[in-house]
């Protein structure tokens, strides 16, 4: 019997792409080719990830990320309201200007997991809805750029949405994100 291949950063990036392909199949396909991975390898990586997540006696989320991605590049304490947490960040070769961030609360509970801009790197200039292009910006960047942006329920655990108004023309939109990265902008009524 052959030992299973290790599950590391390459496979993890394929997991992220698998969910992003729901909204941006072309971008995900290009990125998969950039990683020299087949569609079957992407499906297998996702299957293995889901098995790890759902294993009854599996590792906790933080231990799982550390086993897959190694030790974080950075770890900083952050205060969110009355609570203190740790923000752990890992680089991913597919997105060199971003970091995969895991927010860990007291007792090691993972509160959030998504892509954020790497510290010290400038994000895109976001002035109007026209500046919101798929894969160009993160949830945090859009929330800061559009005054009054309001969080909305995402359609899956790895998805977020923001209701926003374009300051240029007053039109309303919903920006949808997967793993924290903008996927699409839809007309909104909220």
PDB file of C-alpha atoms in Angstrom:
ATOM      1  CA  UNK A   1       0.000   0.000   0.000  1.00  0.00           C
ATOM      2  CA  UNK A   2       1.397   3.400  -0.936  1.00  0.00           C
ATOM      3  CA  UNK A   3       1.522   6.156   1.627  1.00  0.00           C
ATOM      4  CA  UNK A   4      -0.693   9.139   0.798  1.00  0.00           C
ATOM      5  CA  UNK A   5       1.078  12.145  -0.639  1.00  0.00           C
ATOM      6  CA  UNK A   6       1.642  14.932   1.873  1.00  0.00           C
ATOM      7  CA  UNK A   7      -0.960  17.658   2.083  1.00  0.00           C
ATOM      8  CA  UNK A   8       0.841  20.994   2.001  1.00  0.00           C
ATOM      9  CA  UNK A   9       0.610  24.547   0.650  1.00  0.00           C
ATOM     10  CA  UNK A  10       0.109  23.415  -2.977  1.00  0.00           C
ATOM     11  CA  UNK A  11      -2.880  21.251  -2.060  1.00  0.00           C
ATOM     12  CA  UNK A  12      -4.259  23.961   0.217  1.00  0.00           C
ATOM     13  CA  UNK A  13      -4.153  26.500  -2.628  1.00  0.00           C
ATOM     14  CA  UNK A  14      -6.089  24.015  -4.762  1.00  0.00           C
ATOM     15  CA  UNK A  15      -8.731  23.848  -2.012  1.00  0.00           C
ATOM     16  CA  UNK A  16      -9.074  27.645  -2.097  1.00  0.00           C
ATOM     17  CA  UNK A  17      -9.318  27.577  -5.899  1.00  0.00           C
ATOM     18  CA  UNK A  18     -11.973  24.851  -5.831  1.00  0.00           C
ATOM     19  CA  UNK A  19     -14.408  27.122  -4.000  1.00  0.00           C
ATOM     20  CA  UNK A  20     -13.397  30.232  -6.002  1.00  0.00           C
ATOM     21  CA  UNK A  21     -14.123  28.358  -9.247  1.00  0.00           C
ATOM     22  CA  UNK A  22     -17.834  28.555  -8.408  1.00  0.00           C
ATOM     23  CA  UNK A  23     -17.818  32.279  -9.281  1.00  0.00           C
ATOM     24  CA  UNK A  24     -14.626  32.731 -11.301  1.00  0.00           C
ATOM     25  CA  UNK A  25     -13.991  29.493 -13.237  1.00  0.00           C
ATOM     26  CA  UNK A  26     -11.652  31.161 -15.738  1.00  0.00           C
ATOM     27  CA  UNK A  27      -9.421  32.751 -13.105  1.00  0.00           C
ATOM     28  CA  UNK A  28      -9.388  29.528 -11.073  1.00  0.00           C
ATOM     29  CA  UNK A  29      -8.507  27.489 -14.169  1.00  0.00           C
ATOM     30  CA  UNK A  30      -5.609  29.835 -15.023  1.00  0.00           C
ATOM     31  CA  UNK A  31      -4.355  29.669 -11.441  1.00  0.00           C
ATOM     32  CA  UNK A  32      -4.609  25.866 -11.398  1.00  0.00           C
ATOM     33  CA  UNK A  33      -2.481  25.735 -14.555  1.00  0.00           C
ATOM     34  CA  UNK A  34       0.001  28.120 -12.920  1.00  0.00           C
ATOM     35  CA  UNK A  35       0.314  25.549 -10.119  1.00  0.00           C
ATOM     36  CA  UNK A  36       0.777  22.765 -12.720  1.00  0.00           C
ATOM     37  CA  UNK A  37      -2.104  20.832 -11.194  1.00  0.00           C
ATOM     38  CA  UNK A  38      -4.777  18.823 -12.962  1.00  0.00           C
ATOM     39  CA  UNK A  39      -8.498  19.112 -12.359  1.00  0.00           C
ATOM     40  CA  UNK A  40      -8.373  15.648 -10.779  1.00  0.00           C
ATOM     41  CA  UNK A  41      -5.638  16.822  -8.378  1.00  0.00           C
ATOM     42  CA  UNK A  42      -7.760  19.828  -7.407  1.00  0.00           C
ATOM     43  CA  UNK A  43     -10.769  17.587  -6.727  1.00  0.00           C
ATOM     44  CA  UNK A  44      -8.615  15.165  -4.726  1.00  0.00           C
ATOM     45  CA  UNK A  45      -7.104  17.983  -2.657  1.00  0.00           C
ATOM     46  CA  UNK A  46     -10.606  19.242  -1.876  1.00  0.00           C
ATOM     47  CA  UNK A  47     -11.788  15.737  -0.975  1.00  0.00           C
ATOM     48  CA  UNK A  48      -8.856  15.248   1.397  1.00  0.00           C
ATOM     49  CA  UNK A  49      -9.353  18.693   2.971  1.00  0.00           C
ATOM     50  CA  UNK A  50     -13.041  18.002   3.570  1.00  0.00           C
ATOM     51  CA  UNK A  51     -12.147  14.658   5.127  1.00  0.00           C
ATOM     52  CA  UNK A  52      -9.707  16.407   7.494  1.00  0.00           C
ATOM     53  CA  UNK A  53     -12.296  19.046   8.407  1.00  0.00           C
ATOM     54  CA  UNK A  54     -15.021  16.473   9.059  1.00  0.00           C
ATOM     55  CA  UNK A  55     -12.937  13.779  10.753  1.00  0.00           C
ATOM     56  CA  UNK A  56     -14.596  12.917  14.090  1.00  0.00           C
ATOM     57  CA  UNK A  57     -11.258  12.749  15.877  1.00  0.00           C
ATOM     58  CA  UNK A  58      -9.419  15.121  13.587  1.00  0.00           C
ATOM     59  CA  UNK A  59      -7.139  17.924  14.625  1.00  0.00           C
ATOM     60  CA  UNK A  60      -8.623  21.249  15.582  1.00  0.00           C
ATOM     61  CA  UNK A  61      -8.695  23.935  12.915  1.00  0.00           C
ATOM     62  CA  UNK A  62      -5.534  25.692  14.126  1.00  0.00           C
ATOM     63  CA  UNK A  63      -3.539  22.453  14.314  1.00  0.00           C
ATOM     64  CA  UNK A  64      -4.796  21.535  10.845  1.00  0.00           C
ATOM     65  CA  UNK A  65      -3.550  24.841   9.382  1.00  0.00           C
ATOM     66  CA  UNK A  66      -0.181  24.482  11.090  1.00  0.00           C
ATOM     67  CA  UNK A  67       0.216  20.906   9.836  1.00  0.00           C
ATOM     68  CA  UNK A  68      -0.646  21.932   6.273  1.00  0.00           C
ATOM     69  CA  UNK A  69       1.030  25.354   6.045  1.00  0.00           C
ATOM     70  CA  UNK A  70       3.799  25.036   8.656  1.00  0.00           C
ATOM     71  CA  UNK A  71       4.616  27.724  11.183  1.00  0.00           C
ATOM     72  CA  UNK A  72       3.049  31.106  10.373  1.00  0.00           C
ATOM     73  CA  UNK A  73       5.167  33.846   8.832  1.00  0.00           C
ATOM     74  CA  UNK A  74       3.775  36.274  11.421  1.00  0.00           C
ATOM     75  CA  UNK A  75       1.652  36.138  14.538  1.00  0.00           C
ATOM     76  CA  UNK A  76       0.316  39.312  16.135  1.00  0.00           C
ATOM     77  CA  UNK A  77      -2.012  40.018  19.040  1.00  0.00           C
ATOM     78  CA  UNK A  78      -5.085  41.969  18.069  1.00  0.00           C
ATOM     79  CA  UNK A  79      -7.948  43.440  20.071  1.00  0.00           C
ATOM     80  CA  UNK A  80     -11.446  43.102  18.624  1.00  0.00           C
ATOM     81  CA  UNK A  81     -13.937  44.858  20.868  1.00  0.00           C
ATOM     82  CA  UNK A  82     -13.381  43.471  24.372  1.00  0.00           C
ATOM     83  CA  UNK A  83     -11.566  40.351  23.159  1.00  0.00           C
ATOM     84  CA  UNK A  84      -7.934  39.730  22.395  1.00  0.00           C
ATOM     85  CA  UNK A  85      -7.018  37.297  19.653  1.00  0.00           C
ATOM     86  CA  UNK A  86      -4.024  36.273  17.601  1.00  0.00           C
ATOM     87  CA  UNK A  87      -3.770  36.820  13.846  1.00  0.00           C
ATOM     88  CA  UNK A  88      -1.554  34.164  12.264  1.00  0.00           C
ATOM     89  CA  UNK A  89      -0.503  34.672   8.636  1.00  0.00           C
ATOM     90  CA  UNK A  90       1.028  32.407   6.019  1.00  0.00           C
ATOM     91  CA  UNK A  91       2.286  33.269   2.522  1.00  0.00           C
ATOM     92  CA  UNK A  92       0.822  31.390  -0.433  1.00  0.00           C
ATOM     93  CA  UNK A  93       2.842  31.387  -3.680  1.00  0.00           C
ATOM     94  CA  UNK A  94      -0.240  31.822  -5.871  1.00  0.00           C
ATOM     95  CA  UNK A  95      -1.039  35.177  -4.222  1.00  0.00           C
ATOM     96  CA  UNK A  96       2.340  36.754  -3.330  1.00  0.00           C
ATOM     97  CA  UNK A  97       0.760  40.083  -2.227  1.00  0.00           C
ATOM     98  CA  UNK A  98      -1.671  38.358   0.111  1.00  0.00           C
ATOM     99  CA  UNK A  99      -1.434  36.219   3.229  1.00  0.00           C
ATOM    100  CA  UNK A 100      -3.758  33.532   4.510  1.00  0.00           C
ATOM    101  CA  UNK A 101      -4.856  34.798   7.911  1.00  0.00           C
ATOM    102  CA  UNK A 102      -6.352  32.752  10.721  1.00  0.00           C
ATOM    103  CA  UNK A 103      -7.838  34.640  13.670  1.00  0.00           C
ATOM    104  CA  UNK A 104      -7.495  32.601  16.856  1.00  0.00           C
ATOM    105  CA  UNK A 105      -9.393  33.415  20.028  1.00  0.00           C
ATOM    106  CA  UNK A 106      -8.823  32.386  23.616  1.00  0.00           C
ATOM    107  CA  UNK A 107      -8.392  28.648  23.995  1.00  0.00           C
ATOM    108  CA  UNK A 108      -7.264  28.218  20.380  1.00  0.00           C
ATOM    109  CA  UNK A 109     -10.702  28.567  18.745  1.00  0.00           C
ATOM    110  CA  UNK A 110     -10.455  29.689  15.114  1.00  0.00           C
ATOM    111  CA  UNK A 111     -12.778  32.664  14.589  1.00  0.00           C
ATOM    112  CA  UNK A 112     -11.983  33.521  10.995  1.00  0.00           C
ATOM    113  CA  UNK A 113      -9.863  32.302   8.091  1.00  0.00           C
ATOM    114  CA  UNK A 114      -9.305  34.270   4.893  1.00  0.00           C
ATOM    115  CA  UNK A 115      -6.907  36.061   2.571  1.00  0.00           C
ATOM    116  CA  UNK A 116      -5.676  39.535   3.564  1.00  0.00           C
ATOM    117  CA  UNK A 117      -3.150  41.964   2.078  1.00  0.00           C
ATOM    118  CA  UNK A 118       0.437  41.284   3.171  1.00  0.00           C
ATOM    119  CA  UNK A 119       1.655  43.790   5.789  1.00  0.00           C
ATOM    120  CA  UNK A 120       3.358  46.813   4.276  1.00  0.00           C
ATOM    121  CA  UNK A 121       2.079  46.231   0.734  1.00  0.00           C
ATOM    122  CA  UNK A 122      -0.313  48.766  -0.766  1.00  0.00           C
ATOM    123  CA  UNK A 123      -3.742  47.576  -1.772  1.00  0.00           C
ATOM    124  CA  UNK A 124      -5.541  48.733  -4.895  1.00  0.00           C
ATOM    125  CA  UNK A 125      -7.072  52.210  -5.158  1.00  0.00           C
ATOM    126  CA  UNK A 126     -10.783  51.609  -4.589  1.00  0.00           C
ATOM    127  CA  UNK A 127     -12.857  54.712  -5.271  1.00  0.00           C
ATOM    128  CA  UNK A 128     -15.912  53.473  -7.195  1.00  0.00           C
ATOM    129  CA  UNK A 129     -17.644  50.180  -7.939  1.00  0.00           C
ATOM    130  CA  UNK A 130     -15.769  50.131 -11.252  1.00  0.00           C
ATOM    131  CA  UNK A 131     -12.536  49.582  -9.312  1.00  0.00           C
ATOM    132  CA  UNK A 132     -13.841  46.329  -7.813  1.00  0.00           C
ATOM    133  CA  UNK A 133     -12.446  43.668 -10.116  1.00  0.00           C
ATOM    134  CA  UNK A 134     -12.434  39.936  -9.271  1.00  0.00           C
ATOM    135  CA  UNK A 135      -9.419  38.813  -7.242  1.00  0.00           C
ATOM    136  CA  UNK A 136      -8.139  42.395  -6.904  1.00  0.00           C
ATOM    137  CA  UNK A 137      -9.062  43.149  -3.294  1.00  0.00           C
ATOM    138  CA  UNK A 138     -10.023  41.707   0.066  1.00  0.00           C
ATOM    139  CA  UNK A 139     -13.061  42.064   2.327  1.00  0.00           C
ATOM    140  CA  UNK A 140     -11.211  44.433   4.640  1.00  0.00           C
ATOM    141  CA  UNK A 141     -10.018  46.661   1.788  1.00  0.00           C
ATOM    142  CA  UNK A 142     -13.515  47.030   0.346  1.00  0.00           C
ATOM    143  CA  UNK A 143     -15.063  47.639   3.778  1.00  0.00           C
ATOM    144  CA  UNK A 144     -12.557  50.434   4.458  1.00  0.00           C
ATOM    145  CA  UNK A 145     -12.882  52.000   0.979  1.00  0.00           C
ATOM    146  CA  UNK A 146     -16.670  52.209   0.859  1.00  0.00           C
ATOM    147  CA  UNK A 147     -18.104  54.208   3.736  1.00  0.00           C
ATOM    148  CA  UNK A 148     -21.168  52.529   5.171  1.00  0.00           C
ATOM    149  CA  UNK A 149     -20.359  49.106   3.660  1.00  0.00           C
ATOM    150  CA  UNK A 150     -22.417  46.606   5.608  1.00  0.00           C
ATOM    151  CA  UNK A 151     -21.590  42.919   6.182  1.00  0.00           C
ATOM    152  CA  UNK A 152     -24.127  40.403   4.897  1.00  0.00           C
ATOM    153  CA  UNK A 153     -24.540  36.678   5.333  1.00  0.00           C
ATOM    154  CA  UNK A 154     -22.393  34.694   2.898  1.00  0.00           C
ATOM    155  CA  UNK A 155     -23.806  31.763   0.937  1.00  0.00           C
ATOM    156  CA  UNK A 156     -21.330  29.245   2.431  1.00  0.00           C
ATOM    157  CA  UNK A 157     -18.896  29.066   5.374  1.00  0.00           C
ATOM    158  CA  UNK A 158     -15.974  30.354   3.280  1.00  0.00           C
ATOM    159  CA  UNK A 159     -17.979  33.192   1.715  1.00  0.00           C
ATOM    160  CA  UNK A 160     -18.649  36.776   2.789  1.00  0.00           C
ATOM    161  CA  UNK A 161     -20.658  39.598   1.289  1.00  0.00           C
ATOM    162  CA  UNK A 162     -20.731  43.369   1.711  1.00  0.00           C
ATOM    163  CA  UNK A 163     -23.601  45.669   0.765  1.00  0.00           C
ATOM    164  CA  UNK A 164     -22.202  48.951  -0.518  1.00  0.00           C
ATOM    165  CA  UNK A 165     -23.135  52.114  -2.347  1.00  0.00           C
ATOM    166  CA  UNK A 166     -21.038  53.502  -5.188  1.00  0.00           C
ATOM    167  CA  UNK A 167     -20.148  57.094  -4.219  1.00  0.00           C
ATOM    168  CA  UNK A 168     -19.920  58.020  -7.910  1.00  0.00           C
ATOM    169  CA  UNK A 169     -23.567  57.400  -8.780  1.00  0.00           C
ATOM    170  CA  UNK A 170     -25.366  56.183  -5.639  1.00  0.00           C
ATOM    171  CA  UNK A 171     -26.052  52.713  -7.061  1.00  0.00           C
ATOM    172  CA  UNK A 172     -26.144  49.849  -4.597  1.00  0.00           C
ATOM    173  CA  UNK A 173     -24.158  46.657  -4.962  1.00  0.00           C
ATOM    174  CA  UNK A 174     -23.332  43.439  -3.177  1.00  0.00           C
ATOM    175  CA  UNK A 175     -19.657  42.473  -3.274  1.00  0.00           C
ATOM    176  CA  UNK A 176     -19.188  38.701  -2.852  1.00  0.00           C
ATOM    177  CA  UNK A 177     -15.978  37.184  -1.516  1.00  0.00           C
ATOM    178  CA  UNK A 178     -14.632  33.656  -1.238  1.00  0.00           C
ATOM    179  CA  UNK A 179     -11.873  33.015   1.304  1.00  0.00           C
ATOM    180  CA  UNK A 180     -11.751  36.817   1.715  1.00  0.00           C
ATOM    181  CA  UNK A 181     -10.947  37.585  -1.944  1.00  0.00           C
ATOM    182  CA  UNK A 182     -13.417  39.521  -4.128  1.00  0.00           C
ATOM    183  CA  UNK A 183     -15.181  37.233  -6.599  1.00  0.00           C
ATOM    184  CA  UNK A 184     -17.959  39.352  -8.080  1.00  0.00           C
ATOM    185  CA  UNK A 185     -20.023  42.501  -7.772  1.00  0.00           C
ATOM    186  CA  UNK A 186     -23.789  42.195  -8.147  1.00  0.00           C
ATOM    187  CA  UNK A 187     -26.514  44.825  -8.336  1.00  0.00           C
ATOM    188  CA  UNK A 188     -28.004  45.178  -4.872  1.00  0.00           C
ATOM    189  CA  UNK A 189     -31.129  46.469  -3.250  1.00  0.00           C
ATOM    190  CA  UNK A 190     -29.938  46.471   0.364  1.00  0.00           C
TER     191      UNK A 190
END
